[in-house]
Tab-separated table of C-alpha atoms in Angstrom:
chain	number	residue	atom	x	y	z
A	15	MET	CA	15.663	-21.258	-1.685
A	16	THR	CA	15.231	-18.213	-5.705
A	17	GLU	CA	16.658	-15.076	-6.064
A	18	CYS	CA	16.740	-11.796	-5.251
A	19	VAL	CA	16.059	-9.815	-8.723
A	20	GLU	CA	17.519	-6.954	-7.807
A	21	CYS	CA	21.084	-9.033	-6.463
A	22	GLY	CA	20.950	-11.747	-7.411
A	23	ALA	CA	21.665	-13.285	-3.667
A	24	GLU	CA	20.018	-16.213	-2.575
A	25	VAL	CA	16.735	-16.059	-0.867
A	26	SER	CA	15.423	-18.397	1.672
A	27	LEU	CA	11.539	-18.346	1.466
A	28	HIS	CA	8.449	-19.974	4.126
A	29	GLU	CA	6.993	-23.042	3.621
A	30	ASP	CA	3.146	-21.824	3.550
A	31	LEU	CA	4.546	-19.221	0.793
A	32	GLU	CA	1.545	-17.281	-1.238
A	33	VAL	CA	1.495	-15.598	-4.346
A	34	GLY	CA	1.036	-11.458	-3.249
A	35	GLU	CA	3.748	-12.132	-0.477
A	36	ILE	CA	5.902	-10.253	-0.379
A	37	VAL	CA	9.474	-10.711	1.380
A	38	ASP	CA	12.571	-9.391	2.137
A	39	CYS	CA	16.290	-10.042	0.550
A	40	ASP	CA	18.044	-10.093	2.961
A	41	THR	CA	21.176	-9.050	1.883
A	42	CYS	CA	19.784	-5.911	-0.101
A	43	GLY	CA	17.526	-4.957	1.508
A	44	GLN	CA	15.292	-5.123	-1.310
A	45	GLU	CA	11.429	-5.784	-0.501
A	46	LEU	CA	10.000	-8.687	-3.147
A	47	GLU	CA	6.360	-9.766	-4.128
A	48	VAL	CA	5.819	-13.619	-4.423
A	49	VAL	CA	4.049	-13.480	-8.173
A	50	ASP	CA	4.600	-17.253	-8.171
A	51	THR	CA	5.289	-19.989	-5.739
A	52	GLU	CA	5.262	-23.372	-8.668
A	53	PRO	CA	8.390	-23.441	-8.132
A	54	PRO	CA	8.325	-19.802	-6.464
A	55	VAL	CA	9.044	-16.279	-8.943
A	56	LEU	CA	9.808	-13.211	-7.257
A	57	ASP	CA	9.449	-9.411	-8.495
A	58	ARG	CA	10.133	-5.731	-7.072
A	59	ALA	CA	7.790	-5.318	-4.838
A	60	PRO	CA	5.138	-1.928	-5.716
A	61	GLU	CA	6.838	0.928	-3.246
A	62	LEU	CA	3.611	2.349	-1.304
A	63	ASP	CA	1.650	4.712	-1.769
A	64	GLU	CA	0.175	7.384	-0.158
A	65	ASP	CA	-2.511	6.303	1.804
A	66	TRP	CA	-1.996	2.651	1.679
A	67	GLY	CA	-2.497	1.532	5.404
A	68	GLU	CA	-5.455	-0.119	7.739
B	13	MET	CA	-18.700	-21.652	0.530
B	14	GLN	CA	-16.857	-19.754	-2.718
B	15	ILE	CA	-14.819	-16.165	-0.459
B	16	GLY	CA	-13.343	-13.695	-2.456
B	17	ILE	CA	-10.795	-11.764	-0.911
B	18	LEU	CA	-9.764	-8.490	-1.871
B	19	TYR	CA	-6.831	-7.382	-1.967
B	20	SER	CA	-3.054	-6.143	-3.313
B	21	ARG	CA	-0.816	-7.395	-0.833
B	22	ILE	CA	-0.898	-10.590	1.378
B	23	ARG	CA	0.331	-8.978	5.085
B	24	LYS	CA	0.494	-11.675	8.236
B	25	ASP	CA	-3.229	-10.883	8.018
B	26	GLU	CA	-4.443	-12.901	4.600
B	27	LYS	CA	-2.321	-15.591	5.845
B	28	LEU	CA	-4.040	-16.144	8.662
B	29	LEU	CA	-7.119	-15.653	7.318
B	30	LEU	CA	-6.690	-17.740	4.431
B	31	SER	CA	-5.094	-20.045	6.713
B	32	GLU	CA	-8.421	-20.273	8.406
B	33	LEU	CA	-10.761	-20.366	5.066
B	34	ARG	CA	-8.769	-23.057	3.263
B	35	GLU	CA	-8.575	-25.556	7.069
B	36	ARG	CA	-12.362	-25.258	7.235
B	37	GLY	CA	-12.789	-26.187	3.311
B	38	HIS	CA	-13.583	-22.967	2.054
B	39	ASP	CA	-13.376	-22.451	-2.428
B	40	VAL	CA	-11.134	-18.939	-1.676
B	41	GLU	CA	-10.973	-17.251	-4.606
B	42	LYS	CA	-7.738	-13.651	-4.615
B	43	LEU	CA	-8.576	-11.242	-6.368
B	44	ASP	CA	-6.038	-9.730	-6.993
B	45	VAL	CA	-7.693	-5.404	-8.296
B	46	ARG	CA	-4.412	-4.685	-9.401
B	47	LYS	CA	-4.577	-7.144	-11.798
B	48	LEU	CA	-8.868	-6.589	-11.970
B	49	GLU	CA	-11.269	-4.602	-13.971
B	50	PHE	CA	-14.678	-3.468	-12.707
B	51	GLY	CA	-17.643	-2.653	-16.001
B	52	VAL	CA	-19.810	-0.502	-14.786
B	53	GLY	CA	-22.692	-2.726	-14.385
B	54	ASP	CA	-20.412	-5.964	-15.969
B	55	PRO	CA	-18.270	-7.788	-12.322
B	56	PRO	CA	-14.524	-9.364	-13.408
B	57	GLU	CA	-14.687	-12.884	-13.974
B	58	GLY	CA	-15.839	-15.326	-10.967
B	59	VAL	CA	-16.843	-12.132	-8.893
B	60	ALA	CA	-20.714	-12.922	-10.206
B	61	ASP	CA	-20.625	-16.237	-7.814
B	62	LEU	CA	-18.977	-15.970	-5.041
B	63	ASP	CA	-20.757	-15.986	-1.469
B	64	ILE	CA	-19.353	-13.599	-0.204
B	65	VAL	CA	-16.311	-11.174	-0.664
B	66	LEU	CA	-13.886	-9.828	1.981
B	67	ASP	CA	-11.858	-6.454	1.772
B	68	ARG	CA	-8.582	-6.317	2.262
B	69	CYS	CA	-7.367	-3.751	0.120
B	70	LEU	CA	-4.498	-1.318	2.236
B	71	ALA	CA	-4.266	1.141	-0.127
B	72	THR	CA	-8.084	3.407	0.461
B	73	SER	CA	-8.370	3.726	-2.865
B	74	ARG	CA	-9.116	0.854	-3.800
B	75	SER	CA	-10.301	-0.356	-0.558
B	76	ARG	CA	-13.448	2.447	-1.053
B	77	TYR	CA	-13.815	2.464	-5.706
B	78	ALA	CA	-13.777	-2.128	-5.100
B	79	THR	CA	-15.636	-2.436	-2.557
B	80	GLN	CA	-18.198	0.009	-4.171
B	81	PHE	CA	-18.667	-2.257	-7.630
B	82	VAL	CA	-18.222	-5.467	-6.076
B	83	ASP	CA	-22.032	-4.006	-4.151
B	84	SER	CA	-23.713	-2.899	-7.728
B	85	TYR	CA	-23.317	-6.236	-8.926
B	86	GLY	CA	-25.121	-7.530	-5.927
B	87	VAL	CA	-22.594	-9.722	-4.185
B	88	PRO	CA	-22.221	-9.351	-0.354
B	89	VAL	CA	-19.042	-7.395	0.647
B	90	VAL	CA	-17.519	-6.628	3.447
B	91	ASN	CA	-17.005	-3.912	5.322
B	92	ALA	CA	-19.511	-2.526	3.139
B	93	PRO	CA	-18.836	0.533	0.791
B	94	ASP	CA	-20.317	3.551	3.508
B	95	THR	CA	-18.498	1.740	6.037
B	96	ALA	CA	-14.822	2.494	3.839
B	97	ASP	CA	-15.761	5.939	2.386
B	98	LEU	CA	-17.009	6.899	6.034
B	99	CYS	CA	-13.717	4.860	8.089
B	100	ALA	CA	-11.799	6.142	5.210
B	101	ASP	CA	-11.756	9.793	6.147
B	102	LYS	CA	-11.312	11.048	9.274
B	103	ALA	CA	-13.124	13.700	8.898
B	104	LYS	CA	-16.119	11.718	8.704
B	105	THR	CA	-15.769	9.618	11.021
B	106	SER	CA	-14.961	12.288	13.355
B	107	ILE	CA	-18.370	13.557	12.555
B	108	ALA	CA	-20.155	10.162	12.499
B	109	LEU	CA	-18.457	9.371	15.891
B	110	ASP	CA	-20.145	12.948	17.347
B	111	ASP	CA	-23.341	12.555	15.395
B	112	ALA	CA	-23.883	8.857	17.026
B	113	GLY	CA	-22.877	10.901	21.116
B	114	VAL	CA	-19.625	8.178	20.913
B	115	PRO	CA	-16.842	10.180	22.401
B	116	THR	CA	-14.106	11.441	20.077
B	117	PRO	CA	-11.398	14.023	20.609
B	118	GLU	CA	-12.805	17.874	20.351
B	119	THR	CA	-12.107	18.328	16.141
B	120	THR	CA	-11.615	21.544	13.852
B	121	VAL	CA	-11.408	21.188	9.989
B	122	ALA	CA	-10.405	24.580	8.197
B	123	PHE	CA	-9.375	25.062	4.506
B	124	ASP	CA	-6.796	27.644	5.128
B	125	THR	CA	-3.481	27.822	6.186
B	126	ASP	CA	-4.266	31.533	8.051
B	127	SER	CA	-7.983	29.413	9.507
B	128	ALA	CA	-6.537	26.189	10.725
B	129	LEU	CA	-3.264	28.206	12.889
B	130	SER	CA	-6.525	30.833	14.148
B	131	ALA	CA	-7.849	27.422	14.813
B	132	ILE	CA	-5.406	25.873	16.332
B	133	GLU	CA	-3.898	28.632	18.444
B	134	GLU	CA	-8.291	28.040	19.974
B	135	PHE	CA	-6.969	25.012	20.215
B	136	GLY	CA	-4.292	25.790	22.513
B	137	TYR	CA	-0.666	23.887	22.159
B	138	PRO	CA	-0.345	20.950	22.025
B	139	CYS	CA	-2.441	20.033	19.718
B	140	VAL	CA	-2.397	17.588	16.636
B	141	VAL	CA	-2.470	17.917	12.630
B	142	LYS	CA	-3.808	14.263	11.036
B	143	PRO	CA	-3.680	14.093	7.725
B	144	VAL	CA	-7.766	13.275	6.630
B	145	VAL	CA	-7.392	9.966	5.586
B	146	GLY	CA	-3.611	7.654	6.247
B	147	SER	CA	-2.917	5.300	9.137
B	148	TRP	CA	0.451	3.598	10.795
B	149	GLY	CA	0.692	7.372	11.612
B	150	ARG	CA	2.404	8.851	8.821
B	151	LEU	CA	2.200	12.198	9.055
B	152	MET	CA	0.881	12.987	11.952
B	153	ALA	CA	2.002	15.968	13.691
B	154	LYS	CA	2.154	17.391	17.745
B	155	LEU	CA	2.649	20.934	17.151
B	156	GLU	CA	4.114	22.705	20.479
B	157	SER	CA	4.208	26.029	19.327
B	158	ARG	CA	2.764	28.821	16.486
B	159	SER	CA	7.082	28.427	14.343
B	160	ALA	CA	6.302	24.402	14.399
B	161	ALA	CA	2.236	24.985	13.589
B	162	GLU	CA	3.558	27.902	10.830
B	163	ALA	CA	5.865	25.161	9.011
B	164	VAL	CA	4.170	22.580	9.781
B	165	LEU	CA	0.740	24.349	7.633
B	166	GLU	CA	3.683	25.393	4.940
B	167	HIS	CA	4.666	21.348	3.863
B	168	LYS	CA	1.170	20.567	3.743
B	169	ALA	CA	0.163	23.774	1.719
B	170	THR	CA	2.839	23.424	-0.204
B	171	LEU	CA	4.675	19.849	-0.959
B	172	GLY	CA	0.926	17.832	-0.091
B	173	HIS	CA	-1.838	16.747	-1.950
B	174	TYR	CA	-5.304	18.007	-2.765
B	175	GLU	CA	-6.461	15.896	0.724
B	176	HIS	CA	-3.570	17.402	2.909
B	177	LYS	CA	-5.075	20.892	2.371
B	178	VAL	CA	-7.669	19.249	4.368
B	179	PHE	CA	-6.176	20.955	7.709
B	180	TYR	CA	-7.832	17.941	10.173
B	181	ILE	CA	-6.440	19.412	13.536
B	182	GLN	CA	-7.529	17.805	17.339
B	183	GLU	CA	-6.873	18.099	20.614
B	184	PHE	CA	-4.187	16.681	21.882
B	185	VAL	CA	-4.679	13.149	24.729
B	186	GLU	CA	-3.153	13.645	27.273
B	187	LYS	CA	-3.391	9.571	27.701
B	188	PRO	CA	-1.168	7.266	30.468
B	189	GLY	CA	1.438	5.829	27.723
B	190	ARG	CA	-0.219	3.813	26.311
B	191	ASP	CA	-3.970	3.391	23.853
B	192	ILE	CA	-6.639	0.717	23.585
B	193	ARG	CA	-6.975	-1.198	20.173
B	194	VAL	CA	-10.653	-3.167	20.285
B	195	VAL	CA	-11.246	-5.556	17.439
B	196	ALA	CA	-15.220	-6.402	16.890
B	197	LEU	CA	-17.139	-7.807	15.103
B	198	ASP	CA	-20.466	-6.327	14.237
B	199	GLY	CA	-19.723	-4.680	17.032
B	200	GLU	CA	-18.815	-7.061	19.324
B	201	PRO	CA	-15.717	-7.138	20.472
B	202	VAL	CA	-13.459	-10.583	19.976
B	203	ALA	CA	-10.532	-9.141	21.203
B	204	ALA	CA	-8.912	-5.623	22.699
B	205	MET	CA	-5.031	-5.070	23.929
B	206	THR	CA	-3.007	-1.918	25.102
B	207	ARG	CA	-0.412	-0.366	22.659
B	208	SER	CA	2.081	1.503	25.025
B	209	ALA	CA	4.987	3.685	24.303
B	210	ASP	CA	7.516	6.107	24.975
B	211	HIS	CA	6.446	8.330	22.441
B	212	TRP	CA	2.985	9.985	21.392
B	213	LEU	CA	1.982	7.855	18.273
B	214	THR	CA	1.278	4.188	19.952
B	215	ASN	CA	0.992	2.424	16.607
B	216	ALA	CA	2.070	-1.261	16.686
B	217	ALA	CA	2.750	-0.501	13.122
B	218	LYS	CA	5.096	2.191	15.001
B	219	GLY	CA	6.880	-0.850	17.436
B	220	ALA	CA	4.251	0.189	19.889
B	221	GLN	CA	4.647	-2.294	23.011
B	222	THR	CA	1.000	-4.851	22.880
B	223	GLN	CA	-0.928	-6.035	25.957
B	224	GLU	CA	-4.289	-8.096	26.611
B	225	PHE	CA	-6.683	-5.673	27.707
B	226	GLU	CA	-9.459	-6.787	30.077
B	227	LEU	CA	-12.908	-5.401	28.340
B	228	THR	CA	-15.007	-3.471	30.380
B	229	PRO	CA	-18.723	-3.398	30.026
B	230	GLU	CA	-18.163	0.740	29.113
B	231	VAL	CA	-15.929	-0.282	26.643
B	232	GLU	CA	-17.619	-2.760	25.317
B	233	ALA	CA	-20.896	-0.283	25.029
B	234	LEU	CA	-17.983	2.523	23.482
B	235	VAL	CA	-17.042	-0.120	21.035
B	236	GLU	CA	-21.112	-1.542	19.679
B	237	LYS	CA	-21.964	2.707	19.559
B	238	ALA	CA	-18.992	3.164	17.051
B	239	SER	CA	-19.736	0.209	15.302
B	240	ASP	CA	-22.573	1.491	14.916
B	241	ALA	CA	-21.597	5.125	13.701
B	242	VAL	CA	-19.516	3.957	11.132
B	243	GLY	CA	-21.966	0.846	9.467
B	244	GLY	CA	-21.152	-2.344	11.253
B	245	GLY	CA	-18.141	-4.860	10.319
B	246	LEU	CA	-14.793	-5.920	10.919
B	247	LEU	CA	-13.794	-2.602	12.692
B	248	GLY	CA	-10.062	-1.912	14.936
B	249	VAL	CA	-11.525	0.739	17.380
B	250	ASP	CA	-8.878	2.594	19.406
B	251	LEU	CA	-9.817	4.377	22.434
B	252	MET	CA	-7.977	6.715	25.120
B	253	GLU	CA	-8.392	7.202	28.587
B	254	THR	CA	-9.161	11.038	29.311
B	255	ASN	CA	-8.221	10.671	33.227
B	256	ALA	CA	-5.737	8.941	33.634
B	257	ALA	CA	-3.241	11.625	35.323
B	258	GLN	CA	-5.972	11.762	37.881
B	259	SER	CA	-7.044	9.802	38.822
B	260	ALA	CA	-2.889	8.361	38.866
B	261	ALA	CA	-3.192	11.411	40.929
B	262	GLU	CA	-5.809	10.474	43.188
B	263	GLN	CA	-4.070	7.174	43.425
B	264	SER	CA	-1.406	8.507	44.806
B	265	SER	CA	-2.964	10.886	47.189
B	266	GLY	CA	-4.271	8.392	49.358
B	267	ASP	CA	-8.323	8.613	47.316
B	268	GLU	CA	-10.132	6.206	46.173
B	269	PRO	CA	-9.643	6.683	42.226
B	270	ARG	CA	-11.597	7.386	39.612
B	271	ASP	CA	-13.046	5.295	36.438
B	272	PRO	CA	-11.323	6.085	33.661
B	273	SER	CA	-12.928	7.627	30.637
B	274	TYR	CA	-12.560	7.097	27.867
B	275	THR	CA	-12.541	8.475	24.108
B	276	VAL	CA	-12.407	6.470	20.385
B	277	HIS	CA	-10.292	8.927	18.191
B	278	GLU	CA	-10.716	6.046	14.904
B	279	VAL	CA	-12.318	3.256	13.337
B	280	ASN	CA	-10.620	0.831	10.621
B	281	HIS	CA	-12.151	-0.682	8.366
B	282	THR	CA	-9.123	-3.217	6.896
B	283	VAL	CA	-8.620	-4.106	10.314
B	284	GLU	CA	-4.558	-5.389	10.416
B	285	PHE	CA	-4.904	-8.190	13.900
B	286	LYS	CA	-1.887	-10.027	13.455
B	287	ALA	CA	-0.491	-7.944	15.977
B	288	LEU	CA	-3.359	-8.625	18.491
B	289	ASN	CA	-3.393	-12.341	17.552
B	290	ASP	CA	-0.334	-12.588	19.381
B	291	CYS	CA	-0.782	-10.972	22.620
B	292	VAL	CA	-4.376	-13.115	23.528
B	293	ASP	CA	-5.766	-15.958	23.747
B	294	THR	CA	-8.475	-15.509	21.535
B	295	ASP	CA	-8.333	-16.975	17.992
B	296	VAL	CA	-8.860	-13.885	16.168
B	297	PRO	CA	-8.708	-14.920	12.553
B	298	ALA	CA	-11.218	-17.823	13.609
B	299	ALA	CA	-13.682	-15.306	14.599
B	300	VAL	CA	-13.383	-13.308	11.632
B	301	VAL	CA	-14.143	-16.463	9.576
B	302	ASP	CA	-16.874	-17.627	11.922
B	303	TRP	CA	-18.153	-14.354	11.247
B	304	LEU	CA	-17.871	-14.127	7.753
B	305	GLU	CA	-19.940	-17.530	7.397
B	306	ALA	CA	-22.404	-16.843	9.101
B	307	LYS	CA	-22.903	-12.721	7.174
B	308	ALA	CA	-22.766	-15.355	3.757
B	309	GLU	CA	-25.619	-17.626	5.565
B	310	THR	CA	-27.076	-14.592	6.133
B	311	GLY	CA	-26.783	-12.406	3.684
B	312	VAL	CA	-25.116	-9.263	4.311
B	313	PRO	CA	-28.122	-5.918	2.350
B	314	ALA	CA	-25.629	-5.832	-1.483
């Protein structure tokens, strides 16, 4: 568990967390980027740019 | 092996690959392109020693430039920058597919709203306008009338990035409510699925239903040809069946339905495969890593 930087709600995290992974806050819907895993640190995810895709 | 992964966002696809690589004992270097500085002639720290680099950038611009730089350092990179450059641009892909004799939807590019409207009228309605850069089905327009065409062209010309002023106009293919995605490694299919939806767009990213597709020799041959046309690599080749309506009519009238024909409408160079992996028996990330290991051993021309 760690805290959402947007709304402060607790965010539950998977065990196989990866730096660069995006998780959603179930409370406010903010996309959060995992910036560290030990311990888990979250930041607001960058907005998608126009040419993002596969 | 020392394997680098260029990325800026870790999706489930990248997690599957990372997990497979680590399980096999490889030393994985995650290369966050947002934090790297690519000097001309001078690689970022740690890059020069890598056996191979896999490009998994979501952003087209990052993918195109980062692979170009890695290639310039003499480090093998997949997919190759030329492939990324071709596949990132729908107009370039259309030319490459057509040059290689791969059936692809009839396409016209125009640079001015008047000439674009003229091209649209020649196609007739419905027809399709797509951005030359972009994916996940975003900003695609199915035009049903002249007034819709005029509105879309004006919006693109006024509000769009300069690339949206390249009007990429395509025939509307009456597909049978689905298209086909084949993930291939240097032209050899790994697995395939259909993507079905009531909507004319059948992207998995837009919620299309996925189901395993049994590859036929014709599809396999087309995938190989399409892959060769863009330089090979880890690719997602998208095809549509073109004579489904006639086939269904023949079947309902008791005649022998003709075999489906196909048209290749897209080749994706940073292909997402998680939806495919979920609906087929094949272990897609394992197949990708097998291929990556072989590439690293035999050497990719850098």
